[in-house]
Amino acid sequence: MDAVPDLVRHVIHYGNHLIVPFAIGALLWRKNWRVAGLIMVTTILIDLDHLLADPIFDPDRCSIGFHPLHTIWAAVVYAALLAIPSWKWRAVGVGCLWHLCTDALDCWLNGTWG
């Protein structure tokens, strides 16, 4: 796939990080959708692992599989959070997994997947 124009890619990427979590929260935790959405939005903090990279930001680098909190092993931990019988911890797990999906989509749209 040819790379998608940057503006479109950024709108999709940041919309998925900052808006879609509230829709997911409304679907999964209707009574607490606002708090669930905020919890899921805060999972963007896993991007702090970008500070370990040199350079910190590389527009041509796919974060999936490169940064430690963006690996399959991290995804296993995030999925394990779904087994905790607390909706808040499950929201953290869903948020982190959604974050990885969002970043994977961005890699694909940017032509850096694989």
XYZ file of C-alpha atoms in Angstrom:
114
model
C 0.000 0.000 0.000
C 1.244 3.464 -0.834
C 1.653 5.762 2.124
C -1.421 7.792 3.053
C -0.980 11.601 3.088
C 0.475 12.729 6.420
C -2.464 14.930 7.448
C -4.964 12.100 6.929
C -2.698 9.618 8.708
C -2.230 11.928 11.704
C -5.972 12.623 12.007
C -6.671 8.875 11.951
C -3.821 8.116 14.365
C -4.585 10.735 16.994
C -8.338 10.285 16.609
C -7.821 6.613 17.422
C -5.676 7.532 20.440
C -7.817 10.349 21.829
C -11.439 9.913 20.665
C -12.113 6.233 19.941
C -11.343 5.152 23.551
C -14.483 6.999 24.663
C -16.544 5.066 22.107
C -14.993 1.818 23.344
C -15.764 2.898 26.909
C -19.394 3.553 25.952
C -19.646 0.097 24.381
C -17.978 -1.849 27.186
C -18.678 0.187 30.320
C -21.806 2.206 29.568
C -22.292 3.302 33.188
C -18.669 4.478 33.549
C -17.842 5.347 29.936
C -16.244 8.726 30.699
C -13.850 7.332 33.300
C -13.141 4.276 31.137
C -12.407 6.562 28.184
C -10.033 8.672 30.265
C -8.265 5.570 31.563
C -7.834 4.286 28.018
C -6.608 7.667 26.756
C -3.984 7.738 29.515
C -2.528 4.490 28.203
C -0.775 6.728 25.684
C 1.802 6.874 28.487
C 3.235 3.632 27.119
C 4.766 5.933 24.506
C 7.277 6.971 27.171
C 9.317 4.024 25.919
C 10.103 6.180 22.878
C 12.484 8.100 25.161
C 14.730 5.017 25.159
C 15.211 5.189 21.382
C 17.813 7.108 19.416
C 16.517 9.175 17.778
C 13.523 9.588 20.080
C 11.235 10.230 17.096
C 11.723 8.754 13.649
C 8.765 9.203 11.285
C 9.956 6.251 9.199
C 10.187 3.808 12.114
C 7.351 1.495 13.098
C 6.992 1.467 16.881
C 5.466 -2.033 16.908
C 8.200 -4.500 17.760
C 10.781 -1.737 18.185
C 9.941 -0.091 21.511
C 9.791 -2.335 24.607
C 6.193 -1.466 25.525
C 5.135 -2.054 21.907
C 6.177 -5.724 21.649
C 4.281 -9.004 21.597
C 5.460 -9.626 25.175
C 3.968 -6.342 26.313
C 0.743 -7.247 24.479
C 0.599 -10.522 26.445
C 0.812 -8.539 29.701
C -1.860 -6.105 28.482
C -4.108 -9.034 27.547
C -3.534 -10.584 30.988
C -4.962 -7.411 32.542
C -8.303 -8.428 31.039
C -8.427 -11.325 33.515
C -8.394 -9.006 36.535
C -11.946 -8.693 37.887
C -11.827 -4.899 38.020
C -13.314 -2.909 35.145
C -10.647 -0.231 35.659
C -7.771 -2.675 35.153
C -9.609 -4.147 32.187
C -9.900 -0.624 30.770
C -6.108 -0.291 31.116
C -5.645 -3.584 29.260
C -8.117 -2.666 26.519
C -6.536 0.780 26.231
C -3.024 -0.609 25.851
C -4.140 -3.192 23.292
C -6.055 -0.494 21.387
C -2.907 1.647 21.508
C -0.937 -1.162 19.854
C -3.653 -1.600 17.206
C -3.633 2.138 16.533
C 0.151 2.196 16.173
C 0.079 -0.888 13.929
C -2.487 0.811 11.692
C -0.262 3.893 11.572
C 2.699 1.745 10.494
C 0.586 0.213 7.747
C -0.722 3.580 6.549
C 2.821 4.984 6.600
C 4.187 2.049 4.632
C 6.597 1.026 7.414
C 4.858 -2.213 8.464
C 6.996 -5.290 8.083
